[in-house]
Amino acid sequence: MRFSANLDIIGINPFVFVPTQILQEIFIQVKREKGPIPVKGTINDLPYKQTLVKYSHDWRLYVNLQMLKDSPKRIGESLEVTITYDPEDRSLTPHPKLTNALFENLEAKKVFDNLTRSKQQEIVRYISKLKTEASVDQNIHRTISFLNGNARFLGRDNP
């Protein structure tokens, strides 16, 4: 499904509105009209994977810097977009050291298990992208401190 849209911004987040007719086709594919919907496609012929979300009564396709270089500086630009539902599993496997740390600290594990799925995935994704074991160790320690209410992590106050 292809459409043109002007890049808009809400707060610091660039996005495009997806036309109603295309949204309806995606809802049919995914068999629901609620919750985040994984999608893929192209923006100006460059591939992306993203999540379509509803915010403030409107469905938006947020356009990050990986999807469109300098996107915050390109507000108002007309983009050529393709979009389709992406049924591929996007779940991440936690780093083994994070898994071990959570099992060694049951209070932190309890807090982690009660976080929203998106916050859990944010932590898992962040730690899985670290390049050195020293960074992994340091950030797992910070994660456990955060979950125990003793520190900030990923720009967030205690959960």
Coordinates of N, CA and C in Angstrom, one line a residue:
M1 N 0.9 -1.2 0.0 CA 0.0 0.0 0.0 C 0.9 1.2 0.0
R2 N 0.7 2.1 -0.9 CA 1.5 3.3 -1.1 C 0.7 4.6 -0.9
F3 N 1.4 5.6 -0.3 CA 0.7 6.9 -0.1 C 1.8 8.0 0.0
S4 N 1.4 9.2 -0.2 CA 2.3 10.3 0.1 C 1.8 11.0 1.3
A5 N 2.7 11.6 2.1 CA 2.3 12.3 3.3 C 3.3 13.3 3.7
N6 N 2.9 14.4 4.3 CA 3.8 15.4 4.8 C 4.3 15.0 6.2
L7 N 5.6 15.1 6.4 CA 6.2 14.8 7.7 C 5.8 15.9 8.6
D8 N 5.2 15.4 9.8 CA 4.7 16.3 10.8 C 5.5 16.0 12.1
I9 N 5.2 16.7 13.1 CA 5.9 16.5 14.4 C 5.0 16.7 15.6
I10 N 5.1 15.9 16.6 CA 4.4 16.1 17.8 C 5.5 16.0 18.9
G11 N 5.6 17.1 19.7 CA 6.7 17.1 20.6 C 8.1 17.1 19.9
I12 N 8.9 16.1 20.1 CA 10.1 16.0 19.4 C 10.1 14.8 18.4
N13 N 8.9 14.2 18.2 CA 8.7 13.0 17.4 C 8.1 13.3 16.0
P14 N 9.0 13.1 14.9 CA 8.4 13.3 13.6 C 7.5 12.1 13.3
F15 N 6.5 12.3 12.5 CA 5.6 11.2 12.1 C 4.8 11.6 10.9
V16 N 4.1 10.6 10.3 CA 3.2 10.8 9.2 C 1.9 10.2 9.6
F17 N 0.8 10.8 9.2 CA -0.5 10.2 9.3 C -0.7 9.1 8.2
V18 N -1.3 8.0 8.6 CA -1.6 7.0 7.6 C -3.0 7.2 7.1
P19 N -3.3 7.2 5.8 CA -4.6 7.4 5.4 C -5.6 6.4 5.9
T20 N -6.8 6.8 6.1 CA -7.9 5.9 6.7 C -8.1 4.7 6.0
Q21 N -8.1 4.7 4.6 CA -8.4 3.5 3.8 C -7.2 2.5 4.0
I22 N -6.0 3.0 4.1 CA -4.9 2.1 4.3 C -4.9 1.5 5.7
L23 N -5.3 2.3 6.7 CA -5.4 1.8 8.1 C -6.4 0.7 8.1
Q24 N -7.6 0.9 7.5 CA -8.6 -0.1 7.5 C -8.1 -1.4 6.9
E25 N -7.3 -1.4 5.8 CA -6.7 -2.6 5.2 C -5.8 -3.3 6.2
I26 N -5.0 -2.5 6.9 CA -4.0 -3.0 7.9 C -4.8 -3.7 9.0
F27 N -5.9 -3.0 9.5 CA -6.7 -3.6 10.6 C -7.3 -4.9 10.2
I28 N -7.7 -5.1 8.9 CA -8.2 -6.3 8.4 C -7.1 -7.4 8.4
Q29 N -5.9 -7.0 8.0 CA -4.8 -8.0 8.0 C -4.5 -8.5 9.4
V30 N -4.4 -7.5 10.3 CA -4.0 -7.9 11.7 C -5.2 -8.4 12.5
K31 N -6.4 -8.2 12.1 CA -7.6 -8.6 12.7 C -7.8 -7.9 14.1
R32 N -7.4 -6.6 14.1 CA -7.7 -5.8 15.3 C -7.5 -4.4 15.0
E33 N -8.1 -3.5 15.8 CA -7.9 -2.1 15.7 C -7.4 -1.4 16.9
K34 N -6.8 -2.2 17.8 CA -6.2 -1.6 19.0 C -4.8 -2.1 19.2
G35 N -4.1 -1.4 20.0 CA -2.7 -1.8 20.4 C -1.7 -1.5 19.3
P36 N -0.4 -1.5 19.6 CA 0.6 -1.3 18.6 C 0.5 -2.4 17.5
I37 N 0.8 -1.9 16.3 CA 0.8 -2.9 15.1 C 2.1 -2.8 14.4
P38 N 2.8 -3.9 14.4 CA 4.1 -4.0 13.7 C 3.9 -3.8 12.2
V39 N 4.7 -2.9 11.6 CA 4.6 -2.7 10.1 C 6.0 -2.6 9.5
K40 N 6.0 -2.7 8.2 CA 7.2 -2.5 7.5 C 6.9 -1.9 6.1
G41 N 7.9 -1.4 5.5 CA 7.7 -0.7 4.2 C 8.9 0.1 3.8
T42 N 8.6 1.2 3.1 CA 9.7 2.0 2.6 C 9.3 3.5 2.8
I43 N 10.3 4.3 3.1 CA 10.1 5.8 3.1 C 11.1 6.3 2.0
N44 N 10.6 7.0 1.0 CA 11.4 7.4 -0.1 C 12.3 6.3 -0.6
D45 N 11.7 5.1 -0.7 CA 12.4 3.9 -1.3 C 13.4 3.3 -0.3
L46 N 13.5 3.7 0.9 CA 14.4 3.1 1.9 C 13.6 2.3 2.8
P47 N 14.0 1.0 3.1 CA 13.2 0.1 3.9 C 13.2 0.5 5.4
Y48 N 12.1 0.2 6.1 CA 12.0 0.4 7.5 C 11.2 -0.7 8.1
K49 N 11.4 -0.9 9.4 CA 10.5 -1.7 10.3 C 10.1 -0.7 11.4
Q50 N 8.8 -0.7 11.8 CA 8.4 0.3 12.8 C 7.1 -0.3 13.4
T51 N 6.6 0.4 14.4 CA 5.3 0.0 15.0 C 4.3 1.2 14.8
L52 N 3.2 0.9 14.3 CA 2.1 1.8 14.1 C 1.4 2.0 15.4
V53 N 1.3 3.2 15.9 CA 0.6 3.4 17.2 C -0.4 4.5 17.2
K54 N -1.4 4.3 18.1 CA -2.4 5.3 18.2 C -2.1 6.2 19.4
Y55 N -2.1 7.5 19.1 CA -1.8 8.5 20.1 C -2.7 9.7 20.0
S56 N -3.3 10.1 21.0 CA -4.2 11.3 21.0 C -5.2 11.1 19.9
H57 N -5.8 9.9 19.8 CA -7.0 9.6 18.9 C -6.6 9.4 17.5
D58 N -5.3 9.5 17.1 CA -4.9 9.3 15.8 C -3.8 8.3 15.7
W59 N -3.9 7.5 14.6 CA -2.8 6.5 14.3 C -1.7 7.2 13.6
R60 N -0.5 7.0 14.1 CA 0.7 7.6 13.5 C 1.8 6.6 13.2
L61 N 2.5 6.9 12.2 CA 3.7 6.2 11.9 C 4.9 7.1 12.2
Y62 N 5.5 6.9 13.3 CA 6.7 7.7 13.8 C 7.9 7.4 12.9
V63 N 8.6 8.5 12.5 CA 9.7 8.4 11.6 C 11.0 8.8 12.3
N64 N 11.7 7.8 12.7 CA 13.0 8.1 13.4 C 14.1 8.3 12.5
L65 N 15.3 8.6 13.1 CA 16.5 8.9 12.3 C 17.0 7.8 11.4
Q66 N 16.7 6.5 11.9 CA 17.1 5.4 11.1 C 16.3 5.2 9.8
M67 N 15.1 5.7 9.9 CA 14.1 5.6 8.8 C 14.3 6.7 7.8
L68 N 14.7 7.9 8.3 CA 14.9 9.0 7.4 C 15.9 10.0 8.0
K69 N 17.0 10.1 7.4 CA 18.1 10.9 7.9 C 17.6 12.3 8.1
D70 N 18.0 12.9 9.3 CA 17.7 14.2 9.7 C 16.2 14.5 9.7
S71 N 15.4 13.5 10.1 CA 13.9 13.6 10.0 C 13.4 14.8 10.9
P72 N 14.0 15.1 12.0 CA 13.4 16.3 12.7 C 13.6 17.6 12.0
K73 N 14.6 17.7 11.1 CA 14.9 18.9 10.3 C 14.1 19.0 9.0
R74 N 13.3 17.9 8.8 CA 12.6 17.8 7.5 C 11.1 17.9 7.6
I75 N 10.6 18.5 8.7 CA 9.2 18.7 8.9 C 8.6 19.5 7.8
G76 N 7.5 19.0 7.3 CA 6.8 19.6 6.2 C 7.1 19.0 4.8
E77 N 8.2 18.2 4.8 CA 8.6 17.5 3.5 C 7.6 16.5 3.1
S78 N 7.3 16.3 1.9 CA 6.4 15.3 1.4 C 7.2 14.0 1.2
L79 N 6.7 12.9 1.8 CA 7.4 11.6 1.7 C 6.5 10.6 0.9
E80 N 7.2 9.7 0.2 CA 6.6 8.6 -0.4 C 6.7 7.4 0.5
V81 N 5.6 6.8 0.9 CA 5.6 5.8 1.9 C 4.9 4.6 1.4
T82 N 5.5 3.4 1.7 CA 4.7 2.1 1.5 C 4.6 1.5 2.9
I83 N 3.6 0.8 3.1 CA 3.3 0.2 4.5 C 2.5 -1.1 4.3
T84 N 2.9 -2.0 5.2 CA 2.1 -3.3 5.2 C 2.3 -3.8 6.6
Y85 N 1.3 -4.6 7.1 CA 1.5 -5.3 8.4 C 2.7 -6.3 8.3
D86 N 3.4 -6.3 9.4 CA 4.6 -7.2 9.5 C 4.3 -8.3 10.5
P87 N 4.0 -9.5 10.1 CA 3.7 -10.6 11.1 C 4.9 -11.2 11.7
E88 N 6.1 -10.8 11.3 CA 7.3 -11.4 11.8 C 7.4 -11.2 13.3
D89 N 7.8 -12.2 14.0 CA 8.0 -12.1 15.5 C 9.2 -11.2 15.8
R90 N 8.9 -10.2 16.6 CA 9.9 -9.2 17.0 C 10.4 -9.3 18.4
S91 N 10.0 -10.3 19.1 CA 10.4 -10.5 20.5 C 12.0 -10.7 20.6
L92 N 12.5 -10.1 21.6 CA 14.0 -10.2 21.8 C 14.3 -11.2 22.9
T93 N 15.4 -11.8 22.8 CA 15.9 -12.7 23.9 C 16.8 -11.9 24.8
P94 N 16.5 -11.9 26.1 CA 17.4 -11.1 27.0 C 18.8 -11.7 27.0
H95 N 19.7 -10.8 27.3 CA 21.1 -11.2 27.4 C 21.2 -12.2 28.6
P96 N 21.9 -13.3 28.5 CA 22.0 -14.3 29.6 C 22.4 -13.7 31.0
K97 N 23.2 -12.7 30.9 CA 23.6 -12.1 32.2 C 22.5 -11.3 32.8
L98 N 21.6 -10.7 32.0 CA 20.4 -10.0 32.5 C 19.5 -11.1 33.1
T99 N 19.3 -12.2 32.4 CA 18.4 -13.2 33.0 C 18.9 -13.7 34.3
N100 N 20.2 -14.0 34.4 CA 20.8 -14.5 35.6 C 20.7 -13.4 36.7
A101 N 20.9 -12.2 36.4 CA 20.8 -11.1 37.4 C 19.4 -11.0 38.0
L102 N 18.4 -11.2 37.1 CA 17.0 -11.1 37.6 C 16.6 -12.3 38.5
F103 N 17.1 -13.4 38.1 CA 16.9 -14.6 39.0 C 17.6 -14.6 40.3
E104 N 18.7 -13.8 40.3 CA 19.4 -13.7 41.6 C 18.8 -12.6 42.5
N105 N 18.0 -11.7 41.9 CA 17.4 -10.6 42.6 C 15.9 -10.7 42.4
L106 N 15.2 -11.4 43.2 CA 13.8 -11.7 43.0 C 12.9 -10.5 43.1
E107 N 13.3 -9.5 43.9 CA 12.5 -8.2 44.0 C 12.6 -7.5 42.6
A108 N 13.8 -7.4 42.1 CA 14.0 -6.8 40.8 C 13.2 -7.5 39.7
K109 N 13.3 -8.8 39.8 CA 12.5 -9.6 38.8 C 11.0 -9.4 38.8
K110 N 10.5 -9.3 40.1 CA 9.1 -9.0 40.3 C 8.7 -7.7 39.6
V111 N 9.5 -6.7 39.8 CA 9.3 -5.3 39.2 C 9.4 -5.4 37.7
F112 N 10.4 -6.1 37.2 CA 10.6 -6.2 35.8 C 9.4 -6.9 35.2
D113 N 8.9 -8.0 35.8 CA 7.8 -8.8 35.2 C 6.5 -7.9 35.2
N114 N 6.4 -6.9 36.1 CA 5.2 -6.1 36.2 C 5.3 -4.8 35.3
L115 N 6.5 -4.6 34.6 CA 6.6 -3.5 33.7 C 5.8 -3.8 32.5
T116 N 5.4 -2.7 31.8 CA 4.8 -3.0 30.5 C 5.7 -3.7 29.5
R117 N 5.2 -4.4 28.6 CA 6.0 -5.2 27.6 C 7.0 -4.2 26.9
S118 N 6.5 -3.0 26.6 CA 7.4 -2.1 25.9 C 8.6 -1.7 26.7
K119 N 8.3 -1.4 28.0 CA 9.5 -1.1 28.9 C 10.4 -2.2 29.1
Q120 N 9.9 -3.4 29.2 CA 10.7 -4.6 29.3 C 11.6 -4.7 28.1
Q121 N 11.0 -4.6 26.9 CA 11.7 -4.7 25.6 C 12.7 -3.6 25.5
E122 N 12.4 -2.4 26.0 CA 13.4 -1.3 25.9 C 14.7 -1.6 26.7
I123 N 14.5 -2.2 27.9 CA 15.7 -2.6 28.7 C 16.4 -3.8 28.0
V124 N 15.7 -4.8 27.5 CA 16.3 -5.9 26.9 C 17.1 -5.4 25.6
R125 N 16.4 -4.6 24.8 CA 17.1 -4.1 23.6 C 18.3 -3.3 23.9
Y126 N 18.2 -2.4 24.9 CA 19.4 -1.6 25.2 C 20.6 -2.5 25.6
I127 N 20.4 -3.4 26.5 CA 21.5 -4.3 26.9 C 22.0 -5.2 25.8
S128 N 21.1 -5.7 25.0 CA 21.6 -6.6 23.9 C 22.4 -5.8 22.9
K129 N 22.3 -4.5 22.8 CA 23.1 -3.8 21.8 C 24.4 -3.3 22.3
L130 N 24.7 -3.5 23.6 CA 26.0 -3.1 24.1 C 27.1 -4.0 23.5
K131 N 28.3 -3.4 23.3 CA 29.3 -4.0 22.6 C 30.4 -4.7 23.4
T132 N 30.6 -4.3 24.7 CA 31.6 -4.9 25.5 C 31.0 -5.5 26.7
E133 N 31.7 -6.5 27.2 CA 31.2 -7.2 28.4 C 31.2 -6.3 29.6
A134 N 32.2 -5.4 29.7 CA 32.2 -4.4 30.8 C 31.0 -3.5 30.7
S135 N 30.5 -3.1 29.5 CA 29.3 -2.3 29.4 C 28.1 -3.1 29.8
V136 N 28.1 -4.3 29.4 CA 26.9 -5.2 29.8 C 26.9 -5.3 31.3
D137 N 28.0 -5.6 31.9 CA 28.0 -5.8 33.4 C 27.6 -4.5 34.1
Q138 N 28.1 -3.4 33.6 CA 27.8 -2.1 34.3 C 26.3 -1.8 34.1
N139 N 25.8 -2.0 32.9 CA 24.4 -1.6 32.7 C 23.4 -2.6 33.3
I140 N 23.8 -3.8 33.5 CA 22.9 -4.8 34.2 C 22.9 -4.4 35.7
H141 N 24.0 -4.0 36.2 CA 24.0 -3.5 37.6 C 23.1 -2.2 37.7
R142 N 23.2 -1.3 36.8 CA 22.3 -0.1 36.8 C 20.8 -0.5 36.6
T143 N 20.6 -1.6 35.8 CA 19.2 -2.0 35.6 C 18.6 -2.6 36.9
I144 N 19.4 -3.4 37.6 CA 18.9 -4.0 38.9 C 18.7 -2.9 39.9
S145 N 19.6 -1.9 40.0 CA 19.4 -0.8 40.9 C 18.2 0.0 40.6
F146 N 17.9 0.2 39.3 CA 16.7 0.9 38.8 C 15.5 0.1 39.2
L147 N 15.5 -1.2 39.0 CA 14.3 -2.0 39.3 C 14.0 -2.0 40.8
N148 N 15.1 -1.9 41.6 CA 15.0 -1.9 43.0 C 14.6 -0.5 43.6
G149 N 14.5 0.5 42.7 CA 14.1 1.8 43.1 C 15.2 2.7 43.6
N150 N 16.5 2.3 43.2 CA 17.6 3.0 43.8 C 18.4 3.9 42.8
A151 N 17.9 3.9 41.5 CA 18.7 4.7 40.5 C 17.8 5.0 39.3
R152 N 18.2 5.9 38.5 CA 17.6 6.2 37.2 C 18.3 5.3 36.2
F153 N 17.5 5.0 35.1 CA 18.1 4.2 34.0 C 17.3 4.5 32.8
L154 N 18.0 4.6 31.7 CA 17.4 4.9 30.4 C 16.6 6.2 30.4
G155 N 17.1 7.2 31.3 CA 16.4 8.4 31.4 C 15.1 8.4 32.2
R156 N 14.9 7.3 32.9 CA 13.7 7.2 33.6 C 13.9 7.2 35.1
D157 N 13.0 7.7 35.9 CA 13.0 7.6 37.3 C 12.6 6.2 37.7
N158 N 12.5 5.9 38.9 CA 12.2 4.6 39.4 C 10.9 4.1 38.8
P159 N 10.8 2.8 38.5 CA 9.6 2.2 37.9 C 8.4 2.3 38.8

